[in-house]
The first five atom37 places (N, CA, C, CB, O) and aatype in JSON, in Angstrom:
{
  "aatype": [12, 14, 19, 18, 6, 18, 19, 4, 2, 3, 4, 7, 1, 5, 13, 6, 19, 10, 10, 10, 1, 5, 6, 16, 0, 0, 4, 14, 15, 4, 6, 15, 0, 3, 10, 11, 1, 10, 10, 15, 0, 14, 11, 19, 11, 15, 15, 15, 16, 8, 3, 10, 0, 12, 1, 0, 0, 11, 11, 1, 3, 5, 16, 5, 0, 17, 6, 1, 19, 2, 6, 5, 1, 11, 18, 6, 6, 15, 8, 3, 1, 8, 7],
  "atom_mask": [
    [1, 1, 1, 1, 1],
    [1, 1, 1, 1, 1],
    [1, 1, 1, 1, 1],
    [1, 1, 1, 1, 1],
    [1, 1, 1, 1, 1],
    [1, 1, 1, 1, 1],
    [1, 1, 1, 1, 1],
    [1, 1, 1, 1, 1],
    [1, 1, 1, 1, 1],
    [1, 1, 1, 1, 1],
    [1, 1, 1, 1, 1],
    [1, 1, 1, 0, 1],
    [1, 1, 1, 1, 1],
    [1, 1, 1, 1, 1],
    [1, 1, 1, 1, 1],
    [1, 1, 1, 1, 1],
    [1, 1, 1, 1, 1],
    [1, 1, 1, 1, 1],
    [1, 1, 1, 1, 1],
    [1, 1, 1, 1, 1],
    [1, 1, 1, 1, 1],
    [1, 1, 1, 1, 1],
    [1, 1, 1, 1, 1],
    [1, 1, 1, 1, 1],
    [1, 1, 1, 1, 1],
    [1, 1, 1, 1, 1],
    [1, 1, 1, 1, 1],
    [1, 1, 1, 1, 1],
    [1, 1, 1, 1, 1],
    [1, 1, 1, 1, 1],
    [1, 1, 1, 1, 1],
    [1, 1, 1, 1, 1],
    [1, 1, 1, 1, 1],
    [1, 1, 1, 1, 1],
    [1, 1, 1, 1, 1],
    [1, 1, 1, 1, 1],
    [1, 1, 1, 1, 1],
    [1, 1, 1, 1, 1],
    [1, 1, 1, 1, 1],
    [1, 1, 1, 1, 1],
    [1, 1, 1, 1, 1],
    [1, 1, 1, 1, 1],
    [1, 1, 1, 1, 1],
    [1, 1, 1, 1, 1],
    [1, 1, 1, 1, 1],
    [1, 1, 1, 1, 1],
    [1, 1, 1, 1, 1],
    [1, 1, 1, 1, 1],
    [1, 1, 1, 1, 1],
    [1, 1, 1, 1, 1],
    [1, 1, 1, 1, 1],
    [1, 1, 1, 1, 1],
    [1, 1, 1, 1, 1],
    [1, 1, 1, 1, 1],
    [1, 1, 1, 1, 1],
    [1, 1, 1, 1, 1],
    [1, 1, 1, 1, 1],
    [1, 1, 1, 1, 1],
    [1, 1, 1, 1, 1],
    [1, 1, 1, 1, 1],
    [1, 1, 1, 1, 1],
    [1, 1, 1, 1, 1],
    [1, 1, 1, 1, 1],
    [1, 1, 1, 1, 1],
    [1, 1, 1, 1, 1],
    [1, 1, 1, 1, 1],
    [1, 1, 1, 1, 1],
    [1, 1, 1, 1, 1],
    [1, 1, 1, 1, 1],
    [1, 1, 1, 1, 1],
    [1, 1, 1, 1, 1],
    [1, 1, 1, 1, 1],
    [1, 1, 1, 1, 1],
    [1, 1, 1, 1, 1],
    [1, 1, 1, 1, 1],
    [1, 1, 1, 1, 1],
    [1, 1, 1, 1, 1],
    [1, 1, 1, 1, 1],
    [1, 1, 1, 1, 1],
    [1, 1, 1, 1, 1],
    [1, 1, 1, 1, 1],
    [1, 1, 1, 1, 1],
    [1, 1, 1, 0, 1]
  ],
  "atom_positions": [
    [[0.85, -1.18, 0.0], [0.0, 0.0, 0.0], [0.9, 1.25, 0.0], [-0.96, -0.01, 1.23], [1.41, 1.65, 1.04]],
    [[1.07, 1.83, -1.14], [1.97, 2.98, -1.23], [1.32, 4.27, -0.72], [2.42, 3.17, -2.68], [0.11, 4.47, -0.82]],
    [[2.18, 5.12, -0.18], [1.77, 6.46, 0.23], [2.28, 7.42, -0.84], [2.33, 6.83, 1.66], [3.46, 7.42, -1.17]],
    [[1.38, 8.23, -1.38], [1.74, 9.17, -2.42], [1.56, 10.59, -1.9], [0.89, 8.94, -3.68], [0.72, 10.86, -1.04]],
    [[2.38, 11.49, -2.44], [2.27, 12.91, -2.12], [1.65, 13.61, -3.32], [3.67, 13.52, -1.76], [2.01, 13.35, -4.47]],
    [[0.7, 14.52, -3.04], [0.02, 15.25, -4.1], [-0.06, 16.73, -3.73], [-1.4, 14.68, -4.33], [0.08, 17.11, -2.57]],
    [[-0.28, 17.56, -4.75], [-0.65, 18.94, -4.55], [-1.91, 19.15, -5.38], [0.52, 19.95, -4.97], [-2.0, 18.72, -6.53]],
    [[-2.89, 19.81, -4.79], [-4.17, 20.06, -5.45], [-4.01, 21.24, -6.4], [-5.3, 20.32, -4.4], [-3.55, 22.31, -6.0]],
    [[-4.4, 21.06, -7.65], [-4.32, 22.13, -8.63], [-5.41, 23.19, -8.42], [-4.43, 21.56, -10.04], [-5.29, 24.3, -8.93]],
    [[-6.47, 22.85, -7.67], [-7.56, 23.81, -7.42], [-7.27, 24.72, -6.23], [-8.86, 23.07, -7.2], [-7.35, 25.94, -6.35]],
    [[-6.93, 24.12, -5.08], [-6.75, 24.94, -3.87], [-5.3, 25.07, -3.43], [-7.55, 24.36, -2.74], [-4.99, 25.89, -2.56]],
    [[-4.39, 24.29, -4.01], [-2.97, 24.41, -3.7], [-2.5, 23.63, -2.49], [0.0, 0.0, 0.0], [-1.32, 23.7, -2.14]],
    [[-3.37, 22.89, -1.84], [-2.98, 22.14, -0.64], [-2.08, 20.97, -1.02], [-4.21, 21.64, 0.12], [-2.33, 20.28, -2.01]],
    [[-1.05, 20.75, -0.23], [-0.16, 19.61, -0.41], [-0.49, 18.59, 0.67], [1.35, 20.03, -0.35], [-0.66, 18.95, 1.83]],
    [[-0.59, 17.31, 0.28], [-0.98, 16.28, 1.24], [-0.45, 14.92, 0.8], [-2.51, 16.23, 1.39], [-0.02, 14.74, -0.34]],
    [[-0.49, 13.98, 1.72], [-0.12, 12.59, 1.46], [-1.37, 11.74, 1.58], [0.99, 12.1, 2.43], [-2.27, 12.06, 2.36]],
    [[-1.41, 10.67, 0.82], [-2.56, 9.77, 0.9], [-2.09, 8.34, 0.69], [-3.65, 10.16, -0.15], [-1.22, 8.07, -0.14]],
    [[-2.67, 7.43, 1.45], [-2.42, 6.0, 1.32], [-3.49, 5.45, 0.39], [-2.44, 5.27, 2.73], [-4.68, 5.54, 0.69]],
    [[-3.07, 4.88, -0.73], [-4.02, 4.38, -1.72], [-3.99, 2.86, -1.77], [-3.72, 4.97, -3.1], [-2.93, 2.25, -1.86]],
    [[-5.16, 2.29, -1.72], [-5.31, 0.85, -1.91], [-5.53, 0.61, -3.4], [-6.49, 0.27, -1.05], [-5.6, 1.57, -4.17]],
    [[-5.64, -0.6, -3.8], [-5.82, -0.93, -5.22], [-7.04, -0.21, -5.81], [-5.98, -2.44, -5.4], [-8.09, -0.1, -5.18]],
    [[-6.85, 0.27, -7.01], [-7.91, 0.9, -7.8], [-8.53, 2.14, -7.17], [-8.99, -0.1, -8.05], [-9.54, 2.64, -7.67]],
    [[-7.95, 2.66, -6.09], [-8.46, 3.89, -5.49], [-7.83, 5.08, -6.19], [-8.17, 3.93, -3.97], [-6.71, 5.01, -6.69]],
    [[-8.57, 6.17, -6.22], [-8.03, 7.42, -6.75], [-8.01, 8.44, -5.62], [-8.87, 7.94, -7.96], [-8.83, 8.39, -4.7]],
    [[-7.07, 9.33, -5.7], [-6.9, 10.33, -4.65], [-7.83, 11.52, -4.9], [-5.44, 10.8, -4.58], [-8.2, 11.82, -6.03]],
    [[-8.19, 12.19, -3.8], [-8.96, 13.43, -3.85], [-8.43, 14.35, -2.77], [-10.5, 13.16, -3.67], [-7.97, 13.89, -1.72]],
    [[-8.5, 15.64, -3.02], [-8.01, 16.62, -2.06], [-8.86, 16.58, -0.79], [-8.02, 18.04, -2.68], [-10.09, 16.62, -0.88]],
    [[-8.24, 16.51, 0.39], [-9.01, 16.49, 1.63], [-9.66, 17.84, 1.95], [-8.13, 16.08, 2.78], [-10.59, 17.9, 2.75]],
    [[-9.18, 18.92, 1.33], [-9.77, 20.24, 1.6], [-10.97, 20.52, 0.72], [-8.73, 21.33, 1.39], [-12.06, 20.84, 1.21]],
    [[-10.77, 20.4, -0.6], [-11.84, 20.8, -1.53], [-12.43, 19.62, -2.28], [-11.32, 21.82, -2.52], [-13.36, 19.8, -3.08]],
    [[-11.92, 18.42, -2.05], [-12.39, 17.17, -2.66], [-12.2, 17.12, -4.17], [-13.84, 16.98, -2.35], [-12.84, 16.32, -4.85]],
    [[-11.33, 17.96, -4.7], [-11.03, 17.96, -6.13], [-10.18, 16.75, -6.48], [-10.32, 19.27, -6.54], [-9.38, 16.28, -5.67]],
    [[-10.37, 16.25, -7.69], [-9.53, 15.16, -8.19], [-8.46, 15.7, -9.14], [-10.4, 14.1, -8.9], [-7.7, 14.92, -9.71]],
    [[-8.4, 17.01, -9.32], [-7.39, 17.64, -10.18], [-6.11, 17.8, -9.37], [-7.9, 19.03, -10.72], [-5.86, 18.86, -8.78]],
    [[-5.29, 16.75, -9.36], [-4.11, 16.68, -8.5], [-2.86, 16.47, -9.33], [-4.25, 15.56, -7.47], [-2.91, 15.94, -10.44]],
    [[-1.74, 16.9, -8.77], [-0.44, 16.64, -9.36], [0.34, 15.78, -8.36], [0.34, 17.97, -9.7], [0.52, 16.17, -7.21]],
    [[0.79, 14.63, -8.81], [1.56, 13.75, -7.94], [2.99, 14.26, -7.86], [1.53, 12.28, -8.46], [3.61, 14.57, -8.88]],
    [[3.51, 14.36, -6.64], [4.84, 14.87, -6.41], [5.84, 13.73, -6.29], [4.87, 15.73, -5.15], [5.48, 12.6, -5.98]],
    [[7.08, 14.04, -6.55], [8.13, 13.07, -6.32], [8.4, 12.98, -4.83], [9.42, 13.43, -7.1], [8.62, 14.01, -4.18]],
    [[8.4, 11.8, -4.3], [8.65, 11.61, -2.88], [10.14, 11.45, -2.66], [7.89, 10.39, -2.34], [10.82, 10.71, -3.37]],
    [[10.63, 12.16, -1.67], [12.03, 12.03, -1.31], [12.23, 10.75, -0.52], [12.52, 13.26, -0.5], [11.34, 10.35, 0.24]],
    [[13.36, 10.1, -0.69], [13.6, 8.89, 0.1], [13.66, 9.25, 1.58], [14.92, 8.19, -0.34], [14.1, 10.34, 1.96]],
    [[13.22, 8.35, 2.39], [13.2, 8.57, 3.83], [14.59, 8.31, 4.41], [12.14, 7.68, 4.52], [15.02, 7.16, 4.52]],
    [[15.28, 9.36, 4.77], [16.6, 9.27, 5.34], [16.53, 9.81, 6.75], [17.66, 10.03, 4.49], [16.05, 10.92, 6.97]],
    [[17.01, 9.04, 7.7], [16.97, 9.48, 9.08], [18.35, 9.96, 9.5], [16.49, 8.35, 9.99], [19.34, 9.24, 9.42]],
    [[18.36, 11.18, 9.96], [19.58, 11.74, 10.54], [19.13, 12.82, 11.51], [20.57, 12.31, 9.44], [17.95, 13.2, 11.52]],
    [[20.03, 13.32, 12.3], [19.64, 14.35, 13.25], [19.21, 15.62, 12.54], [20.79, 14.66, 14.22], [18.3, 16.31, 13.0]],
    [[19.84, 15.95, 11.41], [19.45, 17.17, 10.7], [18.09, 17.01, 10.03], [20.51, 17.53, 9.65], [17.29, 17.95, 10.05]],
    [[17.81, 15.85, 9.42], [16.48, 15.67, 8.81], [15.41, 15.6, 9.88], [16.45, 14.4, 7.94], [14.29, 16.06, 9.67]],
    [[15.74, 15.03, 11.03], [14.79, 14.98, 12.13], [14.47, 16.39, 12.63], [15.34, 14.11, 13.28], [13.31, 16.72, 12.87]],
    [[15.49, 17.2, 12.79], [15.29, 18.59, 13.22], [14.45, 19.37, 12.22], [16.64, 19.29, 13.43], [13.56, 20.13, 12.61]],
    [[14.72, 19.19, 10.93], [13.92, 19.87, 9.9], [12.47, 19.42, 9.95], [14.51, 19.6, 8.51], [11.55, 20.23, 9.84]],
    [[12.27, 18.12, 10.11], [10.91, 17.59, 10.18], [10.18, 18.12, 11.41], [10.94, 16.05, 10.2], [8.99, 18.45, 11.32]],
    [[10.86, 18.2, 12.53], [10.22, 18.71, 13.75], [9.86, 20.18, 13.61], [11.16, 18.52, 14.96], [8.78, 20.6, 14.03]],
    [[10.75, 20.98, 13.02], [10.44, 22.4, 12.81], [9.26, 22.57, 11.87], [11.66, 23.14, 12.25], [8.39, 23.42, 12.1]],
    [[9.21, 21.77, 10.81], [8.09, 21.83, 9.87], [6.8, 21.42, 10.56], [8.36, 20.93, 8.65], [5.75, 22.04, 10.34]],
    [[6.85, 20.39, 11.38], [5.66, 19.92, 12.09], [5.17, 20.98, 13.08], [5.95, 18.61, 12.83], [3.96, 21.2, 13.2]],
    [[6.09, 21.62, 13.79], [5.69, 22.67, 14.74], [5.06, 23.84, 14.01], [6.9, 23.15, 15.56], [4.06, 24.4, 14.47]],
    [[5.62, 24.22, 12.88], [5.06, 25.32, 12.09], [3.66, 24.95, 11.59], [5.98, 25.66, 10.89], [2.74, 25.77, 11.65]],
    [[3.5, 23.71, 11.11], [2.2, 23.24, 10.65], [1.18, 23.25, 11.79], [2.32, 21.83, 10.04], [0.05, 23.69, 11.62]],
    [[1.6, 22.76, 12.95], [0.71, 22.71, 14.11], [0.3, 24.11, 14.56], [1.37, 21.96, 15.25], [-0.86, 24.33, 14.92]],
    [[1.23, 25.05, 14.54], [0.91, 26.43, 14.92], [-0.09, 27.04, 13.95], [2.18, 27.28, 14.98], [-1.02, 27.73, 14.36]],
    [[0.11, 26.78, 12.66], [-0.81, 27.3, 11.64], [-2.2, 26.7, 11.83], [-0.29, 26.99, 10.22], [-3.19, 27.42, 11.77]],
    [[-2.28, 25.4, 12.05], [-3.57, 24.76, 12.25], [-4.25, 25.27, 13.52], [-3.4, 23.25, 12.33], [-5.47, 25.46, 13.52]],
    [[-3.49, 25.5, 14.57], [-4.08, 26.02, 15.81], [-4.62, 27.43, 15.58], [-3.03, 26.03, 16.95], [-5.71, 27.76, 16.04]],
    [[-3.87, 28.25, 14.86], [-4.33, 29.61, 14.56], [-5.6, 29.57, 13.73], [-3.23, 30.41, 13.83], [-6.52, 30.35, 13.96]],
    [[-5.66, 28.66, 12.75], [-6.86, 28.53, 11.91], [-8.06, 28.09, 12.75], [-6.61, 27.52, 10.78], [-9.17, 28.59, 12.55]],
    [[-7.85, 27.16, 13.69], [-8.96, 26.72, 14.54], [-9.46, 27.86, 15.42], [-8.52, 25.53, 15.43], [-10.67, 28.04, 15.57]],
    [[-8.56, 28.63, 16.0], [-8.95, 29.77, 16.84], [-9.69, 30.79, 16.01], [-7.71, 30.41, 17.51], [-10.71, 31.33, 16.45]],
    [[-9.2, 31.07, 14.81], [-9.84, 32.05, 13.94], [-11.25, 31.59, 13.54], [-8.97, 32.28, 12.69], [-12.18, 32.39, 13.54]],
    [[-11.41, 30.32, 13.19], [-12.72, 29.8, 12.82], [-13.68, 29.85, 14.02], [-12.59, 28.36, 12.3], [-14.86, 30.16, 13.86]],
    [[-13.19, 29.54, 15.21], [-14.02, 29.61, 16.4], [-14.47, 31.04, 16.67], [-13.27, 29.06, 17.61], [-15.63, 31.28, 17.02]],
    [[-13.55, 31.99, 16.49], [-13.88, 33.4, 16.68], [-14.95, 33.84, 15.68], [-12.62, 34.28, 16.53], [-15.9, 34.54, 16.05]],
    [[-14.8, 33.44, 14.42], [-15.8, 33.78, 13.4], [-17.16, 33.18, 13.75], [-15.34, 33.29, 12.0], [-18.19, 33.84, 13.6]],
    [[-17.15, 31.94, 14.21], [-18.39, 31.28, 14.59], [-19.07, 32.01, 15.73], [-18.12, 29.82, 14.97], [-20.28, 32.26, 15.7]],
    [[-18.28, 32.37, 16.75], [-18.84, 33.06, 17.9], [-19.38, 34.44, 17.51], [-17.79, 33.2, 18.99], [-20.43, 34.84, 18.01]],
    [[-18.68, 35.16, 16.65], [-19.17, 36.46, 16.21], [-20.48, 36.31, 15.44], [-18.13, 37.15, 15.34], [-21.41, 37.1, 15.64]],
    [[-20.55, 35.31, 14.57], [-21.76, 35.06, 13.8], [-22.9, 34.64, 14.72], [-21.51, 33.98, 12.75], [-24.04, 35.07, 14.53]],
    [[-22.6, 33.83, 15.71], [-23.61, 33.36, 16.65], [-24.14, 34.52, 17.5], [-23.01, 32.25, 17.56], [-25.34, 34.61, 17.77]],
    [[-23.24, 35.42, 17.93], [-23.65, 36.58, 18.71], [-24.57, 37.5, 17.92], [-22.44, 37.34, 19.19], [-25.5, 38.06, 18.48]],
    [[-24.31, 37.65, 16.64], [-25.15, 38.54, 15.81], [-26.5, 37.93, 15.55], [-24.47, 38.83, 14.48], [-27.49, 38.66, 15.45]],
    [[-26.58, 36.63, 15.44], [-27.84, 35.98, 15.09], [-28.57, 35.38, 16.29], [-27.58, 34.91, 14.08], [-29.71, 34.95, 16.16]],
    [[-27.93, 35.35, 17.41], [-28.5, 34.65, 18.55], [-29.1, 35.57, 19.5], [0.0, 0.0, 0.0], [-29.63, 35.14, 20.52]]
  ]
}
């Protein structure tokens, strides 16, 4: 079961997906099937690649947390106006 990396041509999101036989990938954000398959880098473990991966993961987590807070704020503002 290979894991493939894609970038969505519609929304620009980059993601990985595990595909079983005869399955096709779709963007998890916009559900588009207009995707470009990326070349996957070989998995090499070293302290420098680990540090890079950890920094990237922390940056991703911070962005996702900010997006969740922002969406919650928008929801609460909308709820206050209509409630």
